[in-house]
XYZ file of N, CA, C and O in Angstrom:
312
model
N 74.401 -236.260 124.788
C 74.695 -234.980 124.198
C 74.535 -233.914 125.267
O 73.595 -233.924 126.036
N 75.457 -232.972 125.281
C 75.437 -231.898 126.258
C 75.038 -230.598 125.579
O 75.575 -230.240 124.536
N 74.106 -229.880 126.158
C 73.605 -228.631 125.596
C 73.983 -227.494 126.529
O 73.915 -227.639 127.754
N 74.367 -226.358 125.961
C 74.710 -225.185 126.772
C 73.487 -224.720 127.536
O 72.378 -224.717 127.012
N 73.679 -224.352 128.784
C 72.539 -223.905 129.593
C 71.937 -222.612 129.076
O 72.635 -221.771 128.523
N 70.638 -222.470 129.261
C 69.950 -221.248 128.882
C 70.320 -220.175 129.894
O 70.472 -220.444 131.068
N 70.455 -218.949 129.437
C 70.819 -217.886 130.350
C 72.205 -217.360 130.051
O 72.615 -216.347 130.570
N 72.911 -218.045 129.228
C 74.143 -217.545 128.663
C 75.384 -217.600 129.529
O 75.548 -216.829 130.445
N 76.202 -218.512 129.214
C 77.562 -218.533 129.730
C 78.490 -218.454 128.523
O 79.545 -219.050 128.495
N 78.048 -217.713 127.519
C 78.796 -217.590 126.273
C 80.088 -216.824 126.499
O 80.103 -215.793 127.160
N 81.146 -217.339 125.955
C 82.438 -216.669 126.006
C 82.774 -216.258 124.587
O 82.645 -217.046 123.652
N 83.177 -215.000 124.426
C 83.538 -214.528 123.096
C 85.006 -214.138 123.071
O 85.488 -213.457 123.974
N 85.683 -214.584 122.061
C 87.071 -214.199 121.828
C 87.024 -213.068 120.805
O 86.863 -213.301 119.610
N 87.150 -211.844 121.282
C 86.981 -210.686 120.404
C 88.053 -210.608 119.329
O 87.779 -210.157 118.217
N 89.260 -211.048 119.626
C 90.306 -211.067 118.601
C 89.959 -212.048 117.496
O 90.108 -211.746 116.315
N 89.494 -213.220 117.876
C 89.121 -214.229 116.877
C 87.952 -213.729 116.035
O 87.944 -213.896 114.812
N 86.980 -213.094 116.670
C 85.841 -212.551 115.922
C 86.288 -211.474 114.945
O 85.797 -211.410 113.811
N 87.227 -210.622 115.356
C 87.746 -209.578 114.460
C 88.480 -210.197 113.278
O 88.339 -209.741 112.140
N 89.258 -211.246 113.531
C 89.971 -211.922 112.443
C 89.000 -212.579 111.470
O 89.197 -212.529 110.251
N 87.953 -213.178 112.000
C 86.941 -213.791 111.137
C 86.273 -212.726 110.269
O 86.048 -212.941 109.075
N 85.967 -211.578 110.854
C 85.366 -210.468 110.103
C 86.287 -210.014 108.974
O 85.851 -209.829 107.839
N 87.588 -209.881 109.258
C 88.541 -209.464 108.231
C 88.668 -210.515 107.127
O 88.756 -210.166 105.946
N 88.660 -211.776 107.511
C 88.714 -212.850 106.497
C 87.491 -212.778 105.588
O 87.605 -212.928 104.376
N 86.348 -212.536 106.180
C 85.124 -212.390 105.391
C 85.216 -211.222 104.430
O 84.825 -211.331 103.263
N 85.740 -210.088 104.911
C 85.911 -208.917 104.044
C 86.845 -209.238 102.880
O 86.603 -208.828 101.739
N 87.910 -209.968 103.162
C 88.870 -210.333 102.123
C 88.241 -211.280 101.104
O 88.430 -211.133 99.889
N 87.450 -212.226 101.559
C 86.763 -213.158 100.664
C 85.785 -212.403 99.771
O 85.706 -212.651 98.557
N 85.050 -211.456 100.345
C 84.092 -210.659 99.567
C 84.820 -209.845 98.507
O 84.414 -209.816 97.341
N 85.920 -209.200 98.892
C 86.686 -208.397 97.933
C 87.259 -209.264 96.820
O 87.220 -208.891 95.644
N 87.782 -210.423 97.179
C 88.373 -211.313 96.181
C 87.315 -211.843 95.214
O 87.547 -211.932 94.009
N 86.138 -212.147 95.730
C 85.095 -212.679 94.852
C 84.516 -211.605 93.943
O 84.030 -211.904 92.852
N 84.590 -210.351 94.359
C 84.067 -209.257 93.536
C 85.083 -208.758 92.510
O 84.707 -208.079 91.552
N 86.353 -209.089 92.701
C 87.410 -208.595 91.813
C 87.433 -209.379 90.503
O 87.155 -210.571 90.475
N 87.767 -208.680 89.454
C 87.890 -209.338 88.145
C 89.238 -210.030 87.997
O 89.380 -210.985 87.261
N 90.243 -209.511 88.695
C 91.588 -210.078 88.646
C 92.045 -210.348 90.072
O 91.349 -210.013 91.027
N 93.236 -210.908 90.190
C 93.797 -211.128 91.529
C 93.938 -209.798 92.241
O 94.251 -208.778 91.623
N 93.723 -209.805 93.528
C 93.889 -208.586 94.302
C 95.367 -208.251 94.433
O 96.193 -209.128 94.678
N 95.685 -206.975 94.271
C 97.063 -206.531 94.474
C 97.342 -206.498 95.969
O 96.424 -206.502 96.791
N 98.620 -206.429 96.314
C 98.974 -206.327 97.726
C 98.373 -205.061 98.343
O 97.922 -205.068 99.487
N 98.344 -203.986 97.563
C 97.763 -202.739 98.052
C 96.263 -202.899 98.319
O 95.745 -202.396 99.307
N 95.581 -203.613 97.433
C 94.152 -203.850 97.631
C 93.893 -204.702 98.868
O 92.967 -204.440 99.634
N 94.726 -205.703 99.056
C 94.588 -206.556 100.239
C 94.809 -205.740 101.500
O 94.042 -205.839 102.462
N 95.852 -204.906 101.494
C 96.114 -204.044 102.656
C 94.940 -203.113 102.933
O 94.586 -202.868 104.086
N 94.314 -202.599 101.870
C 93.169 -201.712 102.043
C 91.995 -202.462 102.674
O 91.356 -201.972 103.601
N 91.720 -203.654 102.173
C 90.617 -204.456 102.708
C 90.870 -204.795 104.176
O 89.971 -204.730 105.012
N 92.116 -205.138 104.494
C 92.458 -205.525 105.858
C 92.729 -204.324 106.760
O 93.029 -204.490 107.939
N 92.619 -203.123 106.191
C 92.789 -201.872 106.932
C 94.155 -201.789 107.623
O 94.280 -201.364 108.777
N 95.195 -202.181 106.890
C 96.552 -202.192 107.435
C 97.002 -200.779 107.805
O 97.544 -200.569 108.891
N 96.775 -199.802 106.941
C 97.212 -198.430 107.217
C 96.528 -197.887 108.468
O 97.161 -197.216 109.294
N 95.241 -198.176 108.621
C 94.514 -197.700 109.802
C 95.068 -198.333 111.076
O 95.187 -197.662 112.104
N 95.387 -199.600 111.019
C 95.934 -200.273 112.196
C 97.304 -199.704 112.541
O 97.619 -199.481 113.710
N 98.119 -199.439 111.525
C 99.432 -198.843 111.790
C 99.278 -197.473 112.442
O 100.007 -197.139 113.368
N 98.338 -196.671 111.977
C 98.094 -195.354 112.560
C 97.601 -195.494 113.999
O 98.005 -194.735 114.879
N 96.744 -196.471 114.246
C 96.243 -196.694 115.602
C 97.388 -197.061 116.541
O 97.483 -196.548 117.653
N 98.292 -197.911 116.071
C 99.443 -198.312 116.881
C 100.354 -197.119 117.120
O 100.823 -196.895 118.243
N 100.605 -196.321 116.072
C 101.438 -195.124 116.233
C 100.814 -194.152 117.231
O 101.496 -193.582 118.063
N 99.513 -193.956 117.130
C 98.812 -193.054 118.046
C 98.924 -193.541 119.479
O 99.160 -192.752 120.399
N 98.752 -194.830 119.664
C 98.844 -195.393 121.006
C 100.264 -195.245 121.554
O 100.449 -194.916 122.725
N 101.252 -195.447 120.689
C 102.644 -195.327 121.120
C 102.986 -193.874 121.464
O 103.809 -193.617 122.338
N 102.328 -192.932 120.788
C 102.583 -191.509 121.033
C 101.753 -190.988 122.199
O 101.817 -189.814 122.529
N 100.937 -191.866 122.783
C 100.141 -191.468 123.921
C 98.807 -190.861 123.567
O 98.062 -190.424 124.433
N 98.471 -190.828 122.287
C 97.162 -190.314 121.880
C 96.146 -191.429 121.993
O 96.468 -192.603 121.910
N 94.920 -191.038 122.140
C 93.851 -192.022 122.236
C 93.606 -192.634 120.871
O 93.323 -191.915 119.912
N 93.731 -193.954 120.730
C 93.447 -194.579 119.429
C 91.960 -194.492 119.128
O 91.138 -194.406 120.026
N 91.656 -194.456 117.842
C 90.246 -194.388 117.467
C 89.604 -195.738 117.741
O 90.023 -196.757 117.233
N 88.627 -195.730 118.580
C 87.925 -196.955 118.925
C 86.467 -196.632 119.083
O 86.146 -195.605 119.665
N 85.561 -197.358 118.606
C 85.762 -198.625 117.918
C 86.296 -198.407 116.508
O 86.208 -197.305 115.976
N 86.861 -199.452 115.909
C 87.374 -199.312 114.540
C 86.242 -198.992 113.584
O 85.074 -199.169 113.899
N 86.619 -198.499 112.423
C 85.585 -198.115 111.450
C 84.737 -199.314 111.082
O 85.194 -200.457 111.141
N 83.497 -199.065 110.702
C 82.607 -200.171 110.327
C 83.158 -200.931 109.121
O 83.913 -200.394 108.330
N 82.761 -202.164 109.018
C 83.206 -202.978 107.894
C 82.630 -202.434 106.592
O 81.691 -201.653 106.588
N 83.188 -202.877 105.485
C 82.746 -202.409 104.174
C 81.273 -202.710 103.935
O 80.574 -201.955 103.313
N 80.805 -203.850 104.429
C 79.427 -204.231 104.191
C 78.447 -203.296 104.877
O 77.342 -203.113 104.412
N 78.822 -202.707 105.996
C 77.876 -201.861 106.721
C 77.944 -200.416 106.291
O 77.160 -199.603 106.708
N 78.919 -200.056 105.433
C 79.000 -198.687 104.944
C 78.260 -198.562 103.627
O 78.174 -199.503 102.852
N 77.734 -197.399 103.371
C 77.059 -197.183 102.082
C 78.110 -197.017 101.006
O 79.165 -196.446 101.242
N 77.814 -197.511 99.860
C 78.761 -197.426 98.738
C 78.310 -196.346 97.777
O 77.115 -196.182 97.547
N 79.275 -195.615 97.195
C 78.920 -194.549 96.251
C 78.312 -195.076 94.981
O 78.444 -196.165 94.590
């Protein structure tokens, strides 16, 4: 058996981690919903509108908002 050396040669795929985070958010939303999630609800959970705005801003030469907004779990709920 091979064990990773102590001291860290950890490689992180930030895109994969972001996708995993979004999948988790979607699973949480789906499990909390009483009915099937609408397409609009799914887009909201996946922050589709925010990503489109970020892409538009970048294309227009404006600085995109980074880092992205915190996940739903880390924000306080009303």
